[in-house]
XYZ file of C-alpha atoms in Angstrom:
691
model
C 0.324 0.020 0.606
C 1.461 3.462 -1.098
C 2.313 6.028 1.943
C -0.656 8.644 2.498
C -0.145 12.296 3.381
C -1.872 13.368 6.633
C -4.517 15.307 4.932
C -5.327 12.096 3.067
C -6.023 10.087 5.919
C -9.218 9.122 7.371
C -9.446 7.250 10.613
C -13.162 5.624 11.891
C -14.269 3.429 13.856
C -17.567 1.592 13.631
C -19.510 1.216 16.696
C -22.751 -0.280 16.935
C -25.049 -2.703 18.493
C -23.575 -6.775 18.318
C -25.590 -7.943 14.799
C -26.120 -4.183 13.612
C -24.182 -5.101 10.572
C -20.612 -4.225 11.013
C -18.485 -6.383 9.798
C -20.489 -7.694 6.726
C -20.324 -3.196 6.176
C -16.161 -3.973 6.136
C -16.524 -6.978 3.656
C -18.748 -5.003 1.372
C -16.400 -1.676 1.755
C -13.289 -4.156 0.613
C -15.317 -5.267 -2.390
C -17.002 -2.343 -3.357
C -12.981 -0.604 -3.461
C -11.911 -3.149 -5.347
C -9.723 -4.552 -2.571
C -11.658 -8.146 -2.721
C -12.416 -10.061 -5.488
C -15.515 -11.309 -3.506
C -17.229 -10.724 -0.244
C -16.709 -13.171 2.786
C -19.723 -13.871 5.409
C -19.862 -14.580 8.733
C -21.483 -17.766 8.096
C -18.875 -18.659 6.295
C -16.314 -18.071 9.005
C -14.538 -16.357 5.733
C -14.507 -12.532 6.517
C -11.369 -10.780 7.064
C -11.902 -8.447 10.455
C -12.858 -11.964 11.424
C -10.321 -13.628 11.531
C -9.973 -15.303 14.847
C -10.993 -18.618 15.713
C -12.865 -18.226 18.888
C -15.134 -15.180 15.998
C -15.162 -17.746 13.886
C -16.475 -20.147 16.252
C -19.149 -18.121 17.519
C -20.471 -15.739 15.202
C -19.586 -12.521 16.294
C -16.502 -10.242 16.875
C -14.456 -10.784 20.225
C -11.539 -7.771 19.398
C -11.026 -4.743 17.177
C -9.440 -5.484 13.455
C -8.159 -2.524 11.501
C -9.083 -2.352 7.882
C -7.301 -0.006 5.400
C -9.314 0.906 2.204
C -8.391 2.995 -0.316
C -10.761 5.371 -1.955
C -11.098 8.618 -3.751
C -7.641 9.066 -3.656
C -7.791 8.874 0.008
C -7.050 5.945 2.819
C -10.005 4.670 5.099
C -8.340 3.347 8.340
C -11.617 1.546 9.447
C -11.347 -0.054 13.216
C -14.188 -3.165 13.229
C -15.254 -2.991 17.101
C -17.179 -6.002 18.300
C -20.551 -4.847 19.088
C -21.391 -7.029 22.532
C -20.119 -4.849 25.952
C -18.128 -7.975 27.497
C -15.567 -6.679 24.919
C -16.003 -2.640 25.540
C -11.930 -2.244 26.072
C -11.507 -3.620 22.116
C -13.956 -0.041 21.673
C -12.610 2.197 23.950
C -8.876 1.319 22.289
C -10.504 1.436 19.162
C -12.144 4.987 19.740
C -8.713 6.329 21.421
C -7.336 5.889 17.979
C -9.835 7.123 15.389
C -10.858 10.840 14.663
C -14.993 9.854 13.500
C -16.976 7.023 13.843
C -19.832 5.695 11.656
C -22.420 4.380 14.166
C -24.382 0.926 12.047
C -28.083 0.558 13.006
C -30.116 -2.921 11.860
C -33.106 -0.904 9.730
C -34.535 -4.036 10.986
C -33.923 -3.840 14.599
C -33.795 -0.408 14.847
C -32.149 1.849 17.608
C -30.840 -0.367 20.007
C -28.896 -0.713 23.424
C -25.730 -0.664 21.585
C -26.559 2.439 19.498
C -26.908 4.683 22.767
C -23.669 3.457 24.036
C -22.427 4.148 20.926
C -23.264 8.136 20.631
C -22.519 8.324 23.981
C -18.772 7.034 23.346
C -18.913 9.383 21.154
C -19.828 12.163 23.187
C -17.193 11.136 25.122
C -14.443 11.725 22.693
C -15.797 14.554 20.641
C -15.951 12.549 17.726
C -17.769 13.596 14.666
C -19.845 10.908 13.900
C -22.388 9.346 10.897
C -25.244 7.109 10.827
C -25.389 4.314 8.518
C -28.781 2.001 8.508
C -28.040 -1.615 7.395
C -30.382 -4.775 6.160
C -32.001 -2.451 3.746
C -33.208 -5.590 1.462
C -34.716 -6.760 3.799
C -38.867 -6.669 4.076
C -39.240 -5.398 7.299
C -36.781 -3.001 7.298
C -37.642 0.358 7.496
C -35.715 3.181 7.037
C -38.402 5.913 7.707
C -38.547 4.141 11.765
C -34.933 4.360 12.075
C -35.120 8.237 11.054
C -38.034 8.373 13.410
C -36.747 7.255 16.142
C -33.135 8.620 15.813
C -34.842 12.368 15.626
C -37.114 11.414 19.395
C -33.632 10.805 20.877
C -30.847 13.041 19.423
C -33.212 16.174 17.997
C -32.816 18.238 14.561
C -29.131 17.146 14.225
C -29.955 13.838 12.379
C -29.721 14.699 8.995
C -30.813 11.983 6.422
C -29.341 12.454 3.386
C -30.362 9.330 1.335
C -34.060 8.042 0.819
C -34.654 4.056 0.074
C -36.745 3.490 -2.915
C -37.877 0.490 -2.097
C -40.310 -2.173 -4.611
C -42.352 -5.053 -3.454
C -40.471 -4.776 0.081
C -37.208 -4.732 -2.390
C -34.620 -1.700 -1.862
C -33.998 -1.430 -5.663
C -32.696 2.210 -5.459
C -32.144 5.289 -3.849
C -32.628 9.632 -3.603
C -29.555 11.683 -3.093
C -31.403 14.068 -1.512
C -28.372 16.946 -1.489
C -28.915 16.329 -5.681
C -32.515 15.737 -5.352
C -31.701 12.489 -7.988
C -32.109 9.422 -8.258
C -30.145 6.018 -8.550
C -31.323 2.354 -9.182
C -29.260 -0.570 -8.755
C -28.036 -2.635 -11.515
C -26.085 -5.526 -10.618
C -24.094 -5.691 -7.340
C -22.700 -2.289 -6.176
C -23.629 -0.400 -9.642
C -26.325 2.255 -9.802
C -27.631 4.321 -12.865
C -29.577 7.023 -13.006
C -33.708 7.093 -12.610
C -36.393 9.565 -12.329
C -37.831 9.788 -8.587
C -40.875 7.408 -8.642
C -44.090 9.556 -7.364
C -44.759 7.563 -4.042
C -41.384 8.899 -2.394
C -41.542 12.644 -3.325
C -43.810 14.040 -0.051
C -40.840 11.866 2.198
C -38.199 13.359 0.076
C -40.050 17.480 0.672
C -39.972 17.097 4.286
C -36.267 14.981 4.535
C -34.777 18.027 2.228
C -36.642 20.523 4.071
C -35.012 19.263 7.458
C -31.679 19.165 5.423
C -32.179 23.051 3.806
C -32.684 23.862 7.639
C -29.826 22.388 9.306
C -27.447 24.243 5.938
C -29.173 26.826 6.759
C -28.136 27.429 10.443
C -24.571 27.343 9.162
C -24.358 31.115 8.679
C -26.272 34.085 8.251
C -25.923 34.687 4.602
C -27.296 30.971 3.995
C -30.120 32.196 6.523
C -31.000 34.876 4.630
C -30.940 33.377 1.070
C -33.552 29.778 2.658
C -35.889 32.498 4.455
C -35.604 34.119 0.646
C -36.356 31.363 -0.819
C -32.524 30.184 -3.048
C -31.193 27.053 -3.651
C -27.894 26.408 -2.547
C -25.709 24.212 -4.669
C -24.690 20.597 -4.123
C -21.155 22.126 -3.344
C -21.965 24.746 -0.679
C -24.443 21.949 0.767
C -21.654 19.884 1.013
C -19.213 21.985 2.266
C -22.149 23.383 4.544
C -22.534 20.190 5.720
C -18.391 19.007 5.998
C -18.209 22.004 8.979
C -21.327 21.005 10.341
C -20.485 17.152 10.549
C -17.004 18.615 11.864
C -18.624 20.654 14.854
C -21.175 17.704 15.694
C -24.337 19.705 15.225
C -25.338 17.686 11.937
C -25.342 14.083 11.788
C -25.444 12.930 8.695
C -28.024 9.367 7.789
C -27.198 6.856 5.016
C -28.721 3.306 4.066
C -28.169 0.422 2.108
C -27.805 -3.297 1.932
C -24.136 -5.433 3.323
C -24.827 -8.416 1.232
C -26.365 -6.599 -1.759
C -22.904 -4.066 -1.657
C -26.128 -1.215 -2.114
C -25.052 1.790 -0.646
C -21.533 1.373 0.558
C -20.051 3.112 -2.417
C -21.948 6.418 -1.373
C -20.801 5.313 2.595
C -16.814 5.313 1.372
C -17.640 8.793 -0.307
C -19.268 10.603 2.623
C -16.557 9.466 4.803
C -14.185 10.964 2.514
C -16.041 13.958 1.731
C -17.547 14.521 5.777
C -15.003 13.433 8.089
C -12.035 15.092 9.494
C -8.001 14.617 8.174
C -6.528 13.890 11.584
C -4.715 17.668 11.130
C -7.758 19.006 11.904
C -7.576 17.198 15.361
C -6.145 18.443 18.663
C -3.889 16.114 20.106
C -1.981 17.614 22.838
C 0.877 15.390 25.040
C 3.592 16.505 27.531
C 7.305 17.011 27.453
C 8.942 14.690 30.036
C 11.955 16.683 30.295
C 10.716 20.244 30.661
C 7.882 19.512 31.579
C 5.968 21.881 28.977
C 3.237 20.619 26.944
C 3.869 19.413 23.582
C 1.030 20.180 20.743
C 1.586 17.098 18.091
C -1.883 18.000 16.198
C -0.785 15.284 13.756
C 1.814 17.767 12.288
C 4.083 15.870 10.069
C 6.627 18.308 10.519
C 7.354 18.212 14.225
C 9.384 16.219 16.363
C 8.249 11.821 15.949
C 5.641 10.665 18.535
C 3.825 7.403 18.379
C 0.634 6.405 21.014
C -0.009 2.658 21.120
C -3.511 2.278 21.610
C -3.963 -1.715 20.731
C -1.466 -4.860 21.334
C -2.115 -7.656 19.628
C -0.664 -11.048 20.580
C -1.148 -13.822 18.132
C 0.733 -17.692 18.730
C 1.253 -17.537 14.721
C 2.076 -14.167 13.634
C 3.734 -13.065 16.960
C 2.922 -9.640 18.936
C 2.005 -6.477 16.835
C 1.905 -3.112 18.534
C -0.541 -1.111 16.767
C 0.152 2.562 16.940
C -1.097 6.189 15.871
C 1.464 8.327 14.199
C 0.846 11.811 16.553
C 3.225 13.345 14.891
C 6.414 13.619 12.813
C 7.099 10.910 9.957
C 7.775 7.354 11.128
C 10.367 4.920 9.577
C 11.449 1.720 10.125
C 15.322 2.763 10.771
C 14.228 5.304 13.300
C 15.032 4.488 16.554
C 12.382 5.540 19.178
C 12.605 6.086 23.424
C 9.569 4.575 25.262
C 9.802 7.153 28.344
C 7.384 5.325 30.121
C 9.333 1.945 30.539
C 12.313 4.109 29.925
C 13.999 1.933 26.913
C 14.389 2.380 23.451
C 13.004 0.172 20.558
C 13.872 -0.119 17.098
C 11.099 -0.999 14.973
C 13.284 -2.365 11.832
C 10.050 -2.504 9.753
C 6.159 -0.671 9.937
C 3.458 -2.383 8.869
C 0.049 -1.917 8.035
C -2.249 -4.796 8.947
C -5.655 -5.832 6.857
C -7.318 -8.149 9.828
C -4.471 -10.141 10.560
C -2.899 -9.754 7.305
C 0.815 -7.698 7.687
C 1.857 -5.272 4.509
C 5.003 -4.082 5.011
C 4.896 0.291 4.237
C 8.099 2.215 4.178
C 6.502 5.171 6.511
C 4.014 6.401 7.965
C 2.682 10.214 8.365
C 1.273 12.001 11.097
C -2.261 10.826 11.645
C -1.743 7.160 10.098
C -2.641 3.979 11.808
C 0.147 0.994 11.894
C 1.420 -1.756 13.018
C 5.190 -2.424 14.963
C 6.332 -6.002 15.362
C 8.202 -7.157 18.422
C 8.481 -4.238 20.588
C 9.451 -5.843 23.928
C 9.183 -2.886 26.344
C 6.139 -1.612 24.929
C 2.806 -1.816 26.270
C -0.987 -0.966 25.129
C -0.858 3.173 26.325
C 2.545 3.416 25.711
C 4.356 6.928 24.375
C 6.813 6.463 21.447
C 9.384 9.082 20.827
C 12.300 10.379 20.728
C 15.016 10.545 23.166
C 15.689 14.117 23.144
C 12.075 15.057 22.791
C 10.430 12.800 25.344
C 6.848 12.489 25.250
C 4.046 11.018 26.895
C 0.393 11.474 26.256
C -2.710 10.918 28.235
C -3.723 6.879 28.681
C -6.858 5.585 27.175
C -9.194 5.644 30.258
C -10.508 1.985 30.210
C -13.507 -0.091 31.983
C -12.629 -1.053 35.438
C -13.648 -5.225 35.399
C -15.163 -6.164 38.429
C -17.003 -9.640 37.474
C -14.506 -12.454 38.247
C -13.959 -15.906 39.077
C -11.847 -18.621 40.810
C -9.792 -20.437 38.405
C -7.999 -23.561 38.420
C -5.834 -25.812 36.059
C -6.829 -28.779 34.936
C -3.870 -30.936 34.076
C -0.892 -30.785 36.907
C 2.088 -29.128 35.698
C 0.695 -26.569 33.494
C 0.577 -23.925 35.719
C 3.263 -22.094 34.184
C 2.234 -22.808 30.631
C -1.660 -20.957 31.620
C 0.350 -17.921 33.713
C 3.012 -17.329 30.517
C -0.286 -17.357 27.841
C -2.837 -15.514 31.054
C 0.080 -12.690 30.743
C -0.058 -12.436 27.278
C -3.922 -12.127 26.691
C -4.099 -9.823 29.605
C -1.351 -7.510 27.395
C -4.232 -8.001 24.701
C -6.858 -7.619 26.580
C -6.763 -4.637 28.507
C -10.008 -5.059 30.672
C -8.898 -8.736 31.767
C -6.512 -9.196 34.632
C -5.022 -12.226 36.605
C -4.740 -11.702 40.956
C -3.314 -14.014 43.031
C -5.510 -14.568 46.212
C -2.889 -16.209 48.487
C -5.416 -15.278 51.382
C -8.192 -17.804 50.511
C -5.537 -19.666 48.110
C -6.837 -19.413 44.912
C -6.586 -17.737 41.167
C -8.893 -15.436 40.153
C -9.453 -13.850 36.529
C -11.472 -10.523 36.311
C -13.514 -9.888 33.366
C -15.678 -7.393 31.990
C -18.995 -10.558 32.644
C -19.559 -14.052 32.745
C -19.344 -13.835 29.038
C -15.967 -12.594 29.133
C -14.055 -15.046 31.090
C -15.559 -17.968 29.376
C -14.011 -16.799 25.861
C -10.962 -16.301 27.527
C -10.594 -19.736 28.854
C -12.336 -20.940 25.320
C -8.985 -19.283 24.092
C -6.618 -20.712 26.069
C -8.053 -24.222 24.923
C -7.692 -23.550 21.468
C -4.689 -20.980 20.803
C -2.554 -21.982 23.882
C -3.607 -25.693 24.082
C -3.982 -25.545 27.933
C -7.261 -25.811 29.676
C -8.924 -23.832 32.512
C -12.206 -24.866 34.903
C -14.142 -21.431 36.354
C -15.525 -21.760 39.680
C -17.379 -19.972 42.192
C -14.683 -17.913 44.334
C -14.377 -17.753 47.603
C -14.900 -14.479 49.482
C -12.770 -13.253 51.930
C -14.488 -13.633 55.728
C -12.981 -12.717 58.544
C -13.230 -13.941 62.039
C -13.704 -12.604 65.506
C -15.061 -12.527 68.936
C -17.937 -11.125 70.502
C -17.251 -12.025 74.376
C -14.447 -12.202 76.745
C -12.838 -15.706 78.090
C -10.290 -16.788 80.751
C -8.757 -20.174 79.751
C -5.619 -22.048 80.974
C -3.406 -24.366 79.069
C -0.660 -26.746 79.382
C 0.998 -28.251 77.400
C 3.397 -31.226 78.495
C 5.007 -34.267 76.833
C 7.624 -36.546 78.249
C 9.812 -38.719 76.105
C 12.965 -39.961 77.858
C 15.382 -37.299 78.334
C 13.991 -33.704 77.256
C 10.361 -33.586 77.781
C 8.081 -30.592 76.870
C 6.803 -28.199 79.063
C 4.791 -25.068 78.823
C 1.822 -23.427 80.539
C -0.102 -21.046 80.523
C -3.606 -18.820 81.274
C -4.904 -15.933 79.002
C -7.295 -13.864 78.619
C -9.484 -13.299 75.077
C -11.599 -9.954 74.397
C -12.658 -7.587 71.175
C -9.839 -5.616 70.756
C -12.215 -3.156 69.075
C -9.810 -2.633 66.121
C -11.100 -4.779 62.667
C -8.072 -3.715 61.103
C -5.315 -5.711 63.162
C -5.439 -9.489 63.528
C -4.132 -9.382 67.743
C -3.188 -7.383 70.071
C -0.989 -9.237 73.028
C -0.298 -7.536 76.345
C 0.874 -9.352 79.317
C 1.127 -8.963 83.447
C 2.668 -11.910 84.297
C 3.446 -11.200 88.034
C 6.549 -12.461 89.900
C 8.434 -14.455 86.948
C 5.410 -17.142 86.767
C 5.993 -17.172 82.845
C 9.948 -15.761 82.271
C 10.374 -12.642 79.928
C 12.448 -14.681 77.772
C 9.413 -17.093 76.499
C 7.157 -13.975 75.583
C 7.979 -13.858 71.923
C 7.129 -17.883 71.757
C 3.652 -17.185 72.793
C 3.238 -13.892 70.288
C 4.415 -16.082 68.230
C 2.028 -18.847 68.947
C -0.693 -15.952 68.067
C 0.863 -15.128 65.377
C 0.323 -18.652 63.593
C -3.326 -18.789 65.278
C -4.809 -16.063 63.400
C -3.543 -17.054 59.807
C -6.532 -19.955 60.156
C -9.353 -18.553 62.489
C -10.637 -22.073 64.682
C -14.421 -21.565 63.604
C -13.975 -21.814 59.475
C -10.524 -21.335 58.959
C -10.721 -17.927 57.956
C -8.288 -14.876 58.993
C -8.997 -13.732 62.390
C -8.883 -10.210 63.530
C -10.110 -7.938 66.082
C -8.538 -9.737 69.541
C -6.959 -9.252 71.987
C -4.538 -11.561 74.125
C -3.841 -11.196 77.226
C -1.304 -13.350 79.604
C -0.992 -12.880 82.829
C 0.283 -16.012 84.687
C 1.834 -19.337 83.546
C 4.096 -21.779 84.938
C 7.251 -23.231 83.699
C 9.770 -26.405 83.814
C 13.668 -24.986 84.627
C 14.352 -28.619 82.140
C 11.928 -29.149 80.353
C 10.783 -25.797 79.440
C 10.916 -24.299 75.499
C 10.046 -21.869 73.305
C 8.239 -24.146 71.289
C 6.209 -25.825 73.851
C 5.154 -21.847 74.810
C 4.395 -21.464 71.459
C 2.226 -25.256 71.223
C 0.617 -23.892 74.473
C -0.275 -20.451 72.822
C -2.249 -21.902 69.711
C -4.127 -24.032 72.192
C -5.208 -21.850 74.643
C -6.578 -19.260 71.197
C -8.645 -21.992 69.294
C -9.824 -22.644 73.236
C -10.475 -19.096 74.639
C -11.727 -17.543 71.036
C -14.466 -20.668 70.492
C -15.747 -19.577 74.812
C -15.735 -15.893 73.004
C -18.599 -15.763 71.445
C -16.979 -16.367 67.533
C -18.581 -15.175 64.724
C -17.932 -14.573 60.811
C -17.559 -10.931 59.722
C -17.925 -10.702 55.786
C -16.717 -8.387 53.296
C -19.354 -5.179 52.287
C -18.734 -3.806 49.037
C -19.755 0.433 48.456
C -22.145 0.193 45.568
C -23.340 2.570 42.258
C -25.425 0.780 39.923
C -26.099 3.564 36.866
C -29.554 2.792 35.253
C -32.127 4.568 32.793
C -34.768 5.790 35.382
C -37.689 3.469 34.683
C -35.441 0.963 35.894
C -34.582 2.029 39.287
C -37.777 0.034 40.530
C -36.420 -3.404 39.692
C -32.442 -2.910 40.996
C -33.801 -1.794 44.083
C -35.708 -4.612 44.211
C -33.265 -6.767 43.384
C -30.330 -5.712 45.771
C -32.813 -6.640 48.605
C -32.586 -10.142 47.538
C -29.103 -9.901 47.808
C -29.028 -8.267 51.513
C -28.412 -5.100 49.600
C -29.145 -1.839 51.603
C -30.060 0.448 50.265
C -28.510 4.388 51.423
C -30.030 6.734 48.288
C -30.281 8.047 44.334
C -28.859 10.671 42.467
C -30.398 11.639 39.530
C -27.462 12.500 36.193
C -27.214 13.765 33.115
C -29.717 11.524 30.351
C -32.271 10.711 32.560
C -30.048 8.249 34.537
C -30.614 8.050 38.252
C -26.868 6.410 40.327
C -28.045 4.175 42.884
C -25.631 4.021 46.048
C -25.919 0.703 47.993
C -24.037 -1.514 50.671
C -23.995 -5.041 49.539
C -22.487 -8.612 51.137
C -19.444 -9.430 48.291
C -21.099 -12.591 47.803
C -24.371 -10.804 46.458
C -22.203 -9.485 43.895
C -21.746 -13.178 42.224
C -23.760 -13.351 38.663
C -24.709 -9.559 39.309
C -23.439 -8.420 35.644
C -25.531 -10.943 33.817
C -28.590 -9.838 35.935
C -28.022 -5.842 35.857
C -27.997 -6.402 31.947
C -31.066 -8.589 31.495
C -33.081 -6.485 33.854
C -32.000 -2.940 32.263
C -31.768 -4.779 28.675
C -27.842 -3.720 28.594
C -28.181 -0.139 29.611
C -27.387 -0.277 33.505
C -23.752 -0.421 34.527
C -21.982 -0.600 38.081
C -19.017 -0.183 39.553
C -17.713 -0.895 42.981
C -14.920 -0.739 46.504
C -14.585 -3.073 49.728
C -16.278 -0.473 51.966
C -15.353 -2.678 55.561
C -16.339 -5.897 57.456
C -19.974 -7.031 59.045
C -21.046 -9.573 60.848
C -22.915 -11.938 59.446
C -26.425 -12.987 59.245
C -26.437 -16.682 61.306
C -27.385 -18.928 58.111
C -24.811 -17.447 56.036
C -22.191 -18.467 59.306
C -23.655 -21.748 59.194
C -23.456 -22.452 56.047
C -19.726 -21.322 56.037
C -18.839 -23.495 58.945
C -20.032 -26.572 56.837
C -18.586 -26.219 53.657
C -15.184 -25.799 55.479
C -16.113 -28.844 57.014
C -16.906 -30.667 53.904
C -13.449 -29.362 52.702
C -11.596 -31.165 55.565
């Protein structure tokens, strides 16, 4: 592929609900642009962007793929993203590198949750956007309904500039509203001029009026001409639309059929025509040496810098770091500096990827997207620059994973392989985390949802040939006491020669500090227990609190006082006093009204107003205590609640099904509270069964 200048580049992310047609749109774009000579199908597992075995098996996108398309002397870097919410990290990576977005909406299913989330993402990243309605070749598709729903949600900025011509419930052509001219499809992706049918004219008039009104609002001169009844030229309309699209004041709506490659050429032309090249967007970093602001702004004349927005680790083709060049012109022979890891990197070769097929390029201009292979010290979110001008850009703000499962390695001896494979997968997937919970002797896998974790397990088996099983994790309970106890414990053993003798009298009571396992005091009078054995008693307590006598959980909040005892001048030893203390602790703890404490999380659930009742009802079932509600923008409420950690298992799936995918949640550990008696009994029984 030839080298493109900054003003010839368009970086476009495809967003939309799962199943709305993003991947099949990419296939149609490749075909129409002449990059492929036949269109792949998701059902046949032969699309360019869904190249991963897991994607082919399941029939939907899991990762973001880069597809460069050459059209009208421009290079369009298409970022095809997953539509399912478990893979939102991939979407956030793509959005951070894009300069504009096409929101894909199914003409049959209409505006869905994924459409709303895509719009919110564009607002967050201030992206110009366009809407493309797919499946217009399907019987019950309704372009008019989609436009009406979009206008109801987002107002007058929704501006359809194509209108479908349908005959016998089939898409046979379209009207270009800007040109006020009809086109009829002849063959795959081909079209010819035609008359505008009479039955299309009433709706065309409404659509054209609203488009002209939007164009008129771009300047006072245009507004005056509009009121005087003047006609705008095609070029004036397009120029005005380009300005309005870049400012986000107009959102053009196009339509077509991916399978028939209809409307796709128009969409590609609109991307080149209406969307900004990178040099029209701002991009600011900080110089690490001088702490001054570095205004890169995709200027190819400035010092070389690039942001690593995604990492791909493929067992067959290796590791690729996807970069967006923020300034300068990147070349293979450059020696780049990573200020985040304080290491130099030598790219050697630069690539552009089409799905998983790399093609070498000699250079990448500012604003272009490419890939560098085998960067050893560079990960997603790092910045590459020149050592004499070390620059860092703000890292992308990724969603936090809150769903977690315990995982076990199926085959003994595969532990190292699994941990290496997971290290590669966490480098690739920023929303995947592994945590070693040594306290409960379990390994945890955190992700964006249960399906995410299930796919990780499936990838480990297919890619890396190692298997894990996912199980419900143990919760980190604590044990403490509510009352006082007084015990006398003697450890005596005679076995010829030296014996063992240790004798302690101890009091146990709540310390009132649940942050600290235990407090040790001694008030022994008259040397009943010599001072040199006090450390042994403390050591015995330290060992005892690791695994409590009630259900094997760590102990907190106990005050232990050694007040008396006895010793033997020959047989007493540190070991004997330690053992006597361990026995005293077990007995004293169980006599002091022991209780289990459960971890409580501080939960925030953000949902549209309509769902607050259902969500609060469900939280009550999970033993949650709702503390209050705060209204936020977009007709949503943030419900704040305290909830036991055990009540959060499966919450992601329940919340999504209750709110149609619109609800989100986040939590942090808050404190420990006494567990109800039924929970305590269940945990003690589970511990007994384990042993």
